[in-house]
């Protein structure tokens, strides 16, 4: 565009210069700078640029003759000048037309030259990170089937939306479980605004992670670079990309405010350990989106915020990528996460505190579960309606248990089939009971 405009400017300048030369009127013969020679009518015209030698300004010096040097420049006849003027005008029009046609510029911006914006090195790095990682971020729409009360027609109504990111070239998309919970259908919109129906590969309610799959061309799928979260430091810069309030591909920046935080799963209440705390703005719709480090690598999934109003208050939480990595591998391979359980239902921590004891009170231990098979006792009522407390778990494998979070944390370090020693407070005495952990039942 700049070259075309320069070419047009040259044509205009040259044409106007030629017009000035051909339309020059005779100056006074008293001018010492120009020498006008008589010429016959219809004879070639010769233009000269004269280089005068100025006389000495001294009043006592003798008069000197002014010498001029004639420099031949251009020679045209009057008829050829008119013809050349027309040619230049025609060439200028053609060049202008070609410029507008090739560049596709509209009439208002055809000759607007935009000066490149000068950015600092950190700004350039942020812009580059956003441009390189945006194609990996997707927009997820949660659709629910509802029946119209009057016409009885069955309709698919959007009941929520969130973010996600492309995990691999096979079309796997990772997001939060609470983004897809209760969906009858899911739609994934890629960065180029193409939309595809998505199928649920598997999910982990306890850690709020889900994996979807879309049948999209591989050339449209750009997996996000996977990083590590074990070596993160408080204060390092992070970037969150998502779709808050339905505004697609929004970038927010911040720093890591804290590490090894603990939050509860929105679905099951089970604690999620080693969560990353950040002050990067995370709003409704950012859930499931990636949290990136300054190199553009994935270090977490944006999952929750701490806010009384529901909007960003500067305290956001992300599930670390080291946790996500293991969960996604199991979901892709088996469609589920195999996690060991004791097979009990326990009372809220506040209820146990009111009793003045420390531990986990067993409310129910089904007979077909690991704890029931091992002989743990449930809370029940006698024939008079009086409450008889069940076993209170105080430690597992020698590790103290003061609340439900402690129990979950210990079980997360175990595997299916492991034999653990559960210490319980039964009545006024303690007992140690061996329990063999079993896998969590499948969930629909």
Tab-separated table of C-alpha atoms in Angstrom:
chain	number	residue	atom	x	y	z
A	1	UNK	CA	0.000	0.000	0.000
A	2	UNK	CA	2.824	2.404	0.927
A	3	UNK	CA	4.637	1.649	-2.364
A	4	UNK	CA	1.504	2.342	-4.414
A	5	UNK	CA	0.878	5.635	-2.640
A	6	UNK	CA	4.513	6.651	-3.203
A	7	UNK	CA	4.182	5.863	-6.909
A	8	UNK	CA	1.039	7.981	-7.203
A	9	UNK	CA	2.693	10.863	-5.364
A	10	UNK	CA	5.638	10.718	-7.772
A	11	UNK	CA	3.296	10.859	-10.777
A	12	UNK	CA	1.449	13.884	-9.390
A	13	UNK	CA	4.656	15.704	-8.539
A	14	UNK	CA	6.261	15.044	-11.914
A	15	UNK	CA	3.136	16.011	-13.838
A	16	UNK	CA	2.733	19.280	-11.917
A	17	UNK	CA	6.414	20.116	-12.379
A	18	UNK	CA	6.093	19.543	-16.111
A	19	UNK	CA	3.050	21.792	-16.244
A	20	UNK	CA	4.963	24.592	-14.500
A	21	UNK	CA	7.843	24.297	-16.926
A	22	UNK	CA	5.697	24.331	-20.042
A	23	UNK	CA	3.554	27.253	-18.817
A	24	UNK	CA	6.418	29.506	-17.675
A	25	UNK	CA	5.841	33.153	-18.478
A	26	UNK	CA	8.776	35.432	-19.601
A	27	UNK	CA	10.445	37.343	-16.789
A	28	UNK	CA	11.957	40.756	-17.020
A	29	UNK	CA	15.184	40.908	-19.010
A	30	UNK	CA	16.702	42.827	-16.111
A	31	UNK	CA	16.846	39.660	-13.998
A	32	UNK	CA	20.470	38.598	-13.580
A	33	UNK	CA	19.553	35.003	-12.929
A	34	UNK	CA	17.780	34.026	-16.125
A	35	UNK	CA	18.796	34.309	-19.731
A	36	UNK	CA	15.922	34.251	-22.202
A	37	UNK	CA	16.795	33.551	-25.765
A	38	UNK	CA	14.553	34.499	-28.655
A	39	UNK	CA	13.006	31.528	-30.386
A	40	UNK	CA	11.034	31.239	-33.586
A	41	UNK	CA	7.410	30.160	-33.472
A	42	UNK	CA	6.768	26.407	-33.522
A	43	UNK	CA	10.390	25.658	-32.759
A	44	UNK	CA	11.580	23.362	-29.993
A	45	UNK	CA	11.665	24.968	-26.576
A	46	UNK	CA	14.796	24.643	-24.469
A	47	UNK	CA	14.768	25.217	-20.715
A	48	UNK	CA	17.912	26.272	-18.884
A	49	UNK	CA	18.923	26.384	-15.253
A	50	UNK	CA	21.430	29.255	-14.901
A	51	UNK	CA	24.168	29.377	-12.338
A	52	UNK	CA	25.105	33.087	-11.833
A	53	UNK	CA	28.396	34.294	-10.385
A	54	UNK	CA	27.623	37.239	-8.110
A	55	UNK	CA	29.799	40.402	-8.323
A	56	UNK	CA	31.853	41.561	-5.368
A	57	UNK	CA	29.815	43.795	-3.009
A	58	UNK	CA	32.698	46.271	-2.620
A	59	UNK	CA	31.699	49.785	-3.873
A	60	UNK	CA	35.229	50.566	-5.087
A	61	UNK	CA	35.502	47.580	-7.314
A	62	UNK	CA	35.048	47.909	-11.018
A	63	UNK	CA	31.925	46.767	-12.762
A	64	UNK	CA	32.148	43.183	-13.735
A	65	UNK	CA	30.300	41.207	-16.245
A	66	UNK	CA	27.891	38.582	-14.914
A	67	UNK	CA	28.677	35.168	-16.324
A	68	UNK	CA	26.093	32.485	-16.555
A	69	UNK	CA	26.390	28.824	-17.220
A	70	UNK	CA	23.713	27.253	-19.289
A	71	UNK	CA	22.646	23.765	-18.200
A	72	UNK	CA	20.476	21.988	-20.751
A	73	UNK	CA	17.712	20.087	-19.026
A	74	UNK	CA	14.693	19.099	-21.063
A	75	UNK	CA	13.566	19.840	-24.572
A	76	UNK	CA	9.974	19.423	-25.744
A	77	UNK	CA	7.834	20.785	-28.452
A	78	UNK	CA	4.565	22.430	-27.462
A	79	UNK	CA	2.487	19.650	-29.006
A	80	UNK	CA	4.537	16.923	-27.354
A	81	UNK	CA	4.161	18.644	-23.945
A	82	UNK	CA	0.393	18.432	-24.206
A	83	UNK	CA	0.602	14.801	-25.203
A	84	UNK	CA	2.954	13.937	-22.346
A	85	UNK	CA	0.719	15.752	-19.848
A	86	UNK	CA	-2.175	13.603	-20.984
A	87	UNK	CA	-0.062	10.451	-20.720
A	88	UNK	CA	1.004	11.240	-17.172
A	89	UNK	CA	-2.551	12.020	-16.158
A	90	UNK	CA	-3.728	8.748	-17.654
A	91	UNK	CA	-0.947	6.766	-15.918
A	92	UNK	CA	-1.800	8.409	-12.604
A	93	UNK	CA	-5.460	7.419	-12.924
A	94	UNK	CA	-4.537	3.842	-13.824
A	95	UNK	CA	-2.131	3.579	-10.878
A	96	UNK	CA	-4.775	4.900	-8.476
A	97	UNK	CA	-7.381	2.448	-9.758
A	98	UNK	CA	-5.001	-0.501	-9.507
A	99	UNK	CA	-4.042	0.492	-5.969
A	100	UNK	CA	-7.635	0.608	-4.771
A	101	UNK	CA	-8.441	-2.669	-6.543
A	102	UNK	CA	-5.468	-4.644	-5.244
A	103	UNK	CA	-5.562	-3.414	-1.652
A	104	UNK	CA	-9.349	-3.569	-1.318
A	105	UNK	CA	-9.376	-0.317	0.663
A	106	UNK	CA	-12.531	1.741	0.861
A	107	UNK	CA	-12.728	5.361	-0.174
A	108	UNK	CA	-12.301	6.660	3.366
A	109	UNK	CA	-9.156	4.712	4.163
A	110	UNK	CA	-7.484	4.525	0.757
A	111	UNK	CA	-4.830	7.102	1.603
A	112	UNK	CA	-4.710	6.666	5.377
A	113	UNK	CA	-1.224	5.667	6.474
A	114	UNK	CA	-1.219	4.112	9.958
A	115	UNK	CA	1.920	4.569	11.950
A	116	UNK	CA	2.944	1.279	13.658
A	117	UNK	CA	2.204	1.455	17.373
A	118	UNK	CA	5.282	1.312	19.532
A	119	UNK	CA	4.954	-1.276	22.306
A	120	UNK	CA	7.232	-2.119	25.174
A	121	UNK	CA	8.922	-5.508	25.267
A	122	UNK	CA	6.612	-6.832	27.992
A	123	UNK	CA	3.554	-5.673	26.022
A	124	UNK	CA	4.835	-7.385	22.893
A	125	UNK	CA	5.350	-10.590	24.873
A	126	UNK	CA	1.773	-10.420	26.209
A	127	UNK	CA	0.321	-9.787	22.747
A	128	UNK	CA	2.333	-12.652	21.292
A	129	UNK	CA	1.230	-15.004	24.087
A	130	UNK	CA	-2.439	-14.170	23.493
A	131	UNK	CA	-2.184	-14.585	19.721
A	132	UNK	CA	-0.377	-17.920	19.988
A	133	UNK	CA	-2.675	-19.481	22.616
A	134	UNK	CA	-6.091	-18.126	21.635
A	135	UNK	CA	-6.604	-20.821	18.927
A	136	UNK	CA	-6.332	-23.437	21.688
A	137	UNK	CA	-9.170	-21.955	23.787
A	138	UNK	CA	-12.774	-22.933	23.036
A	139	UNK	CA	-16.235	-21.738	24.040
A	140	UNK	CA	-18.561	-24.379	25.508
A	141	UNK	CA	-22.354	-24.084	25.529
A	142	UNK	CA	-24.399	-26.265	27.885
A	143	UNK	CA	-27.788	-27.173	26.403
A	144	UNK	CA	-30.692	-28.646	28.362
A	145	UNK	CA	-33.843	-30.237	26.973
A	146	UNK	CA	-37.012	-28.551	28.249
A	147	UNK	CA	-40.655	-28.996	27.341
A	148	UNK	CA	-42.844	-26.017	26.635
A	149	UNK	CA	-45.737	-25.902	29.122
A	150	UNK	CA	-48.299	-24.792	26.527
A	151	UNK	CA	-47.281	-26.419	23.224
A	152	UNK	CA	-45.535	-29.442	24.812
A	153	UNK	CA	-42.736	-28.975	22.281
A	154	UNK	CA	-39.317	-30.222	23.377
A	155	UNK	CA	-36.668	-27.508	23.048
A	156	UNK	CA	-32.944	-27.301	23.643
A	157	UNK	CA	-32.294	-24.259	25.809
A	158	UNK	CA	-28.817	-22.972	26.734
A	159	UNK	CA	-28.516	-23.224	30.496
A	160	UNK	CA	-24.912	-22.161	30.861
A	161	UNK	CA	-21.588	-21.614	29.169
A	162	UNK	CA	-17.933	-21.784	29.978
A	163	UNK	CA	-14.469	-22.176	28.596
A	164	UNK	CA	-12.160	-25.041	27.749
A	165	UNK	CA	-8.995	-25.793	25.842
A	166	UNK	CA	-7.809	-28.310	23.264
A	167	UNK	CA	-5.740	-31.078	24.841
A	168	UNK	CA	-4.559	-33.043	21.789
A	169	UNK	CA	-5.011	-33.539	18.051
A	170	UNK	CA	-7.591	-36.279	18.650
A	171	UNK	CA	-10.174	-33.628	19.520
A	172	UNK	CA	-10.128	-33.951	23.323
A	173	UNK	CA	-11.219	-30.798	25.119
A	174	UNK	CA	-10.626	-30.253	28.853
A	175	UNK	CA	-12.923	-28.135	31.023
A	176	UNK	CA	-14.525	-28.074	34.484
A	177	UNK	CA	-17.161	-30.617	35.415
A	178	UNK	CA	-19.525	-27.933	36.708
A	179	UNK	CA	-19.519	-26.356	33.216
A	180	UNK	CA	-21.129	-29.467	31.672
A	181	UNK	CA	-23.152	-30.704	34.643
A	182	UNK	CA	-26.778	-31.442	33.794
A	183	UNK	CA	-26.274	-30.991	30.036
A	184	UNK	CA	-28.285	-32.966	27.521
A	185	UNK	CA	-26.131	-31.673	24.665
A	186	UNK	CA	-22.890	-29.756	24.431
A	187	UNK	CA	-21.530	-27.525	21.689
A	188	UNK	CA	-17.948	-26.397	21.331
A	189	UNK	CA	-17.039	-23.258	19.373
A	190	UNK	CA	-13.460	-23.001	18.136
A	191	UNK	CA	-11.446	-19.822	17.677
A	192	UNK	CA	-12.533	-19.536	14.014
A	193	UNK	CA	-16.195	-19.528	15.174
A	194	UNK	CA	-16.878	-23.017	13.771
A	195	UNK	CA	-19.183	-25.011	16.066
A	196	UNK	CA	-19.200	-28.768	16.699
A	197	UNK	CA	-21.277	-31.112	18.822
A	198	UNK	CA	-19.277	-32.550	21.703
A	199	UNK	CA	-19.482	-35.899	23.481
A	200	UNK	CA	-18.514	-36.498	27.098
A	201	UNK	CA	-15.510	-38.815	27.369
A	202	UNK	CA	-15.470	-38.804	31.159
A	203	UNK	CA	-15.425	-36.606	34.227
A	204	UNK	CA	-14.128	-36.472	37.781
A	205	UNK	CA	-16.632	-34.808	40.096
A	206	UNK	CA	-14.263	-34.804	43.050
A	207	UNK	CA	-11.637	-32.732	41.248
A	208	UNK	CA	-14.069	-30.791	38.993
A	209	UNK	CA	-12.463	-31.935	35.734
A	210	UNK	CA	-14.188	-33.170	32.568
A	211	UNK	CA	-13.006	-34.272	29.127
A	212	UNK	CA	-15.045	-33.805	25.942
A	213	UNK	CA	-14.382	-34.826	22.359
A	214	UNK	CA	-15.227	-33.051	19.109
A	215	UNK	CA	-15.051	-34.402	15.564
A	216	UNK	CA	-13.208	-31.454	14.026
A	217	UNK	CA	-10.532	-31.437	11.286
A	218	UNK	CA	-7.071	-31.871	12.757
A	219	UNK	CA	-5.794	-28.754	11.019
A	220	UNK	CA	-8.259	-26.740	13.146
A	221	UNK	CA	-7.097	-28.294	16.410
A	222	UNK	CA	-4.138	-26.646	18.120
A	223	UNK	CA	-3.294	-28.337	21.452
A	224	UNK	CA	-2.233	-26.044	24.250
A	225	UNK	CA	1.367	-26.415	25.526
A	226	UNK	CA	1.401	-28.353	28.805
A	227	UNK	CA	3.614	-27.051	31.595
A	228	UNK	CA	4.240	-28.099	35.201
A	229	UNK	CA	2.945	-26.633	38.446
A	230	UNK	CA	5.340	-28.181	40.976
A	231	UNK	CA	7.915	-25.389	40.694
A	232	UNK	CA	5.588	-22.377	40.697
A	233	UNK	CA	6.480	-19.389	42.861
A	234	UNK	CA	4.348	-16.752	44.512
A	235	UNK	CA	4.669	-13.500	42.591
A	236	UNK	CA	5.281	-14.862	39.119
A	237	UNK	CA	3.110	-13.492	36.334
A	238	UNK	CA	0.142	-15.506	35.036
A	239	UNK	CA	-2.425	-15.058	32.255
A	240	UNK	CA	-6.029	-16.255	32.113
A	241	UNK	CA	-7.871	-16.701	28.807
A	242	UNK	CA	-11.582	-17.450	28.733
A	243	UNK	CA	-15.082	-16.319	27.854
A	244	UNK	CA	-16.430	-14.299	30.799
A	245	UNK	CA	-20.107	-13.327	30.508
A	246	UNK	CA	-20.147	-14.762	26.982
A	247	UNK	CA	-17.397	-12.423	25.730
A	248	UNK	CA	-15.196	-14.800	23.801
A	249	UNK	CA	-11.418	-14.915	24.119
A	250	UNK	CA	-10.770	-12.418	26.883
A	251	UNK	CA	-7.302	-12.048	28.381
A	252	UNK	CA	-6.647	-11.033	31.975
A	253	UNK	CA	-3.310	-10.845	33.724
A	254	UNK	CA	-2.114	-11.097	37.291
A	255	UNK	CA	0.307	-12.892	39.560
A	256	UNK	CA	0.276	-16.014	41.684
A	257	UNK	CA	-1.012	-14.824	45.061
A	258	UNK	CA	-0.686	-18.128	46.915
A	259	UNK	CA	0.068	-21.824	46.534
A	260	UNK	CA	-1.161	-25.061	48.127
A	261	UNK	CA	-4.612	-23.658	48.798
A	262	UNK	CA	-7.559	-25.983	49.351
A	263	UNK	CA	-11.077	-25.612	47.987
A	264	UNK	CA	-14.084	-27.913	47.892
A	265	UNK	CA	-15.484	-29.485	44.754
A	266	UNK	CA	-18.726	-27.823	43.667
A	267	UNK	CA	-20.281	-31.213	42.940
A	268	UNK	CA	-19.280	-33.453	45.838
A	269	UNK	CA	-17.716	-31.139	48.409
A	270	UNK	CA	-14.546	-33.218	48.354
A	271	UNK	CA	-11.464	-31.024	48.895
A	272	UNK	CA	-9.102	-30.214	46.039
A	273	UNK	CA	-5.566	-29.775	47.326
A	274	UNK	CA	-2.599	-27.738	46.083
A	275	UNK	CA	-4.839	-25.203	44.338
A	276	UNK	CA	-3.243	-22.076	42.799
A	277	UNK	CA	-4.529	-18.709	44.024
A	278	UNK	CA	-4.266	-15.777	41.607
A	279	UNK	CA	-5.435	-12.179	41.373
A	280	UNK	CA	-6.003	-12.410	37.601
A	281	UNK	CA	-9.644	-11.476	36.989
A	282	UNK	CA	-11.737	-14.645	36.755
A	283	UNK	CA	-15.470	-14.173	36.205
A	284	UNK	CA	-18.444	-16.446	35.436
A	285	UNK	CA	-17.664	-17.944	32.033
A	286	UNK	CA	-13.931	-18.201	32.725
A	287	UNK	CA	-14.466	-21.608	34.330
A	288	UNK	CA	-12.584	-24.316	32.473
A	289	UNK	CA	-10.243	-21.870	30.755
A	290	UNK	CA	-6.454	-22.132	30.935
A	291	UNK	CA	-4.131	-20.358	33.343
A	292	UNK	CA	-0.791	-19.778	31.605
A	293	UNK	CA	2.666	-18.800	32.717
A	294	UNK	CA	4.749	-16.138	30.963
A	295	UNK	CA	6.061	-18.765	28.514
A	296	UNK	CA	2.515	-19.592	27.381
A	297	UNK	CA	2.445	-23.028	29.045
A	298	UNK	CA	-0.596	-24.402	30.855
A	299	UNK	CA	-0.192	-24.390	34.640
A	300	UNK	CA	-3.813	-24.706	35.769
A	301	UNK	CA	-7.548	-24.689	35.022
A	302	UNK	CA	-9.531	-21.685	36.244
A	303	UNK	CA	-12.258	-23.163	38.384
A	304	UNK	CA	-13.546	-20.886	41.159
A	305	UNK	CA	-13.512	-17.426	42.691
A	306	UNK	CA	-13.997	-16.172	46.210
A	307	UNK	CA	-16.583	-13.427	45.932
A	308	UNK	CA	-19.716	-12.463	47.874
A	309	UNK	CA	-21.136	-10.754	44.757
A	310	UNK	CA	-20.300	-13.478	42.225
A	311	UNK	CA	-17.940	-11.225	40.250
A	312	UNK	CA	-14.165	-11.121	40.353
A	313	UNK	CA	-12.814	-9.839	43.656
A	314	UNK	CA	-9.148	-10.526	43.036
A	315	UNK	CA	-9.185	-13.999	44.581
A	316	UNK	CA	-9.380	-16.732	41.962
A	317	UNK	CA	-8.444	-20.405	42.132
A	318	UNK	CA	-7.045	-22.784	39.539
A	319	UNK	CA	-6.584	-26.555	39.665
A	320	UNK	CA	-2.852	-27.256	39.151
A	321	UNK	CA	-1.868	-28.874	35.877
A	322	UNK	CA	0.008	-31.687	37.637
A	323	UNK	CA	-3.311	-32.802	39.146
A	324	UNK	CA	-5.181	-32.313	35.881
A	325	UNK	CA	-2.621	-34.250	33.852
A	326	UNK	CA	-3.104	-37.500	35.755
A	327	UNK	CA	-6.895	-37.171	35.742
A	328	UNK	CA	-7.111	-36.466	31.991
A	329	UNK	CA	-4.895	-39.449	31.169
A	330	UNK	CA	-7.226	-41.781	33.089
A	331	UNK	CA	-10.360	-40.263	31.578
A	332	UNK	CA	-9.043	-40.531	28.026
A	333	UNK	CA	-7.854	-44.104	28.539
A	334	UNK	CA	-10.601	-45.572	30.745
A	335	UNK	CA	-13.416	-43.013	30.661
A	336	UNK	CA	-13.330	-42.709	34.439
A	337	UNK	CA	-11.009	-42.031	37.354
A	338	UNK	CA	-10.316	-44.913	39.678
A	339	UNK	CA	-10.159	-43.457	43.180
A	340	UNK	CA	-10.211	-45.447	46.440
A	341	UNK	CA	-12.949	-44.941	49.011
A	342	UNK	CA	-13.796	-46.121	52.529
A	343	UNK	CA	-17.479	-46.372	51.657
A	344	UNK	CA	-18.914	-44.255	54.456
A	345	UNK	CA	-21.089	-41.205	54.930
A	346	UNK	CA	-19.932	-38.887	57.672
A	347	UNK	CA	-21.392	-35.987	59.606
A	348	UNK	CA	-20.531	-32.327	58.941
A	349	UNK	CA	-17.485	-31.086	60.787
A	350	UNK	CA	-19.543	-28.563	62.771
A	351	UNK	CA	-21.683	-31.329	64.262
A	352	UNK	CA	-18.642	-33.197	65.520
A	353	UNK	CA	-17.195	-30.033	67.034
A	354	UNK	CA	-20.410	-29.518	68.995
A	355	UNK	CA	-19.894	-32.941	70.535
A	356	UNK	CA	-16.534	-31.807	71.836
A	357	UNK	CA	-14.539	-34.483	69.992
A	358	UNK	CA	-12.059	-34.407	67.132
A	359	UNK	CA	-12.407	-36.717	64.144
A	360	UNK	CA	-14.904	-37.923	61.545
A	361	UNK	CA	-18.248	-39.264	62.791
A	362	UNK	CA	-19.529	-42.215	60.728
A	363	UNK	CA	-23.212	-41.710	59.924
A	364	UNK	CA	-23.606	-44.694	57.584
A	365	UNK	CA	-21.375	-47.615	56.620
A	366	UNK	CA	-23.264	-49.824	54.124
A	367	UNK	CA	-22.707	-53.512	54.654
A	368	UNK	CA	-21.539	-53.996	51.042
A	369	UNK	CA	-18.928	-51.228	51.319
A	370	UNK	CA	-15.283	-51.482	52.461
A	371	UNK	CA	-15.976	-49.969	55.919
A	372	UNK	CA	-19.117	-52.051	56.429
A	373	UNK	CA	-17.289	-55.245	55.519
A	374	UNK	CA	-14.527	-54.353	57.998
A	375	UNK	CA	-17.004	-53.808	60.848
A	376	UNK	CA	-17.229	-50.016	61.263
A	377	UNK	CA	-20.410	-49.019	63.091
A	378	UNK	CA	-22.935	-46.437	61.882
A	379	UNK	CA	-24.852	-43.833	63.854
A	380	UNK	CA	-28.368	-45.055	64.721
A	381	UNK	CA	-31.272	-44.686	67.135
A	382	UNK	CA	-32.363	-47.172	69.739
A	383	UNK	CA	-35.924	-48.376	70.350
A	384	UNK	CA	-36.646	-45.281	72.450
A	385	UNK	CA	-35.488	-42.886	69.691
A	386	UNK	CA	-32.271	-41.963	71.417
A	387	UNK	CA	-29.288	-41.257	69.196
A	388	UNK	CA	-26.412	-43.732	69.439
A	389	UNK	CA	-23.228	-42.342	67.924
A	390	UNK	CA	-21.291	-44.460	65.510
A	391	UNK	CA	-17.519	-44.804	65.261
A	392	UNK	CA	-15.437	-41.635	65.179
A	393	UNK	CA	-12.395	-41.991	62.932
A	394	UNK	CA	-9.378	-40.384	64.591
A	395	UNK	CA	-6.512	-41.603	62.354
A	396	UNK	CA	-5.714	-43.588	59.195
A	397	UNK	CA	-2.366	-45.363	58.892
A	398	UNK	CA	-1.124	-43.395	61.877
A	399	UNK	CA	-2.009	-40.023	60.312
A	400	UNK	CA	-4.262	-37.861	62.457
A	401	UNK	CA	-7.758	-37.138	61.180
A	402	UNK	CA	-9.506	-34.075	62.611
A	403	UNK	CA	-12.079	-33.430	59.855
A	404	UNK	CA	-13.328	-34.665	56.525
A	405	UNK	CA	-10.643	-32.838	54.559
A	406	UNK	CA	-7.934	-34.703	56.420
A	407	UNK	CA	-9.587	-38.026	55.601
A	408	UNK	CA	-9.870	-37.199	51.891
A	409	UNK	CA	-6.286	-35.991	51.787
A	410	UNK	CA	-5.034	-39.299	53.187
A	411	UNK	CA	-7.182	-41.375	50.834
A	412	UNK	CA	-5.911	-39.425	47.811
A	413	UNK	CA	-2.457	-40.791	48.596
A	414	UNK	CA	-3.701	-44.394	48.557
A	415	UNK	CA	-4.591	-46.774	45.750
A	416	UNK	CA	-7.423	-49.178	45.143
A	417	UNK	CA	-6.730	-52.454	46.961
A	418	UNK	CA	-4.517	-50.904	49.653
A	419	UNK	CA	-5.025	-52.110	53.199
A	420	UNK	CA	-5.234	-49.238	55.682
A	421	UNK	CA	-5.479	-49.258	59.484
A	422	UNK	CA	-8.382	-47.106	60.649
A	423	UNK	CA	-8.339	-46.043	64.299
A	424	UNK	CA	-11.785	-45.247	65.682
A	425	UNK	CA	-13.256	-44.001	68.941
A	426	UNK	CA	-16.079	-46.383	69.857
A	427	UNK	CA	-17.864	-45.359	72.987
A	428	UNK	CA	-15.145	-44.646	75.519
A	429	UNK	CA	-12.358	-46.730	74.002
A	430	UNK	CA	-10.301	-46.801	70.798
A	431	UNK	CA	-10.005	-49.624	68.287
A	432	UNK	CA	-7.846	-50.246	65.227
A	433	UNK	CA	-9.671	-51.791	62.285
A	434	UNK	CA	-8.019	-52.921	59.005
A	435	UNK	CA	-9.944	-51.848	55.880
A	436	UNK	CA	-9.263	-52.813	52.248
A	437	UNK	CA	-9.970	-49.842	49.969
A	438	UNK	CA	-12.257	-50.355	46.965
A	439	UNK	CA	-12.816	-48.278	43.821
A	440	UNK	CA	-15.489	-45.641	43.701
A	441	UNK	CA	-18.673	-46.906	42.007
A	442	UNK	CA	-19.400	-45.723	38.474
A	443	UNK	CA	-21.516	-42.592	38.178
A	444	UNK	CA	-23.974	-41.843	35.427
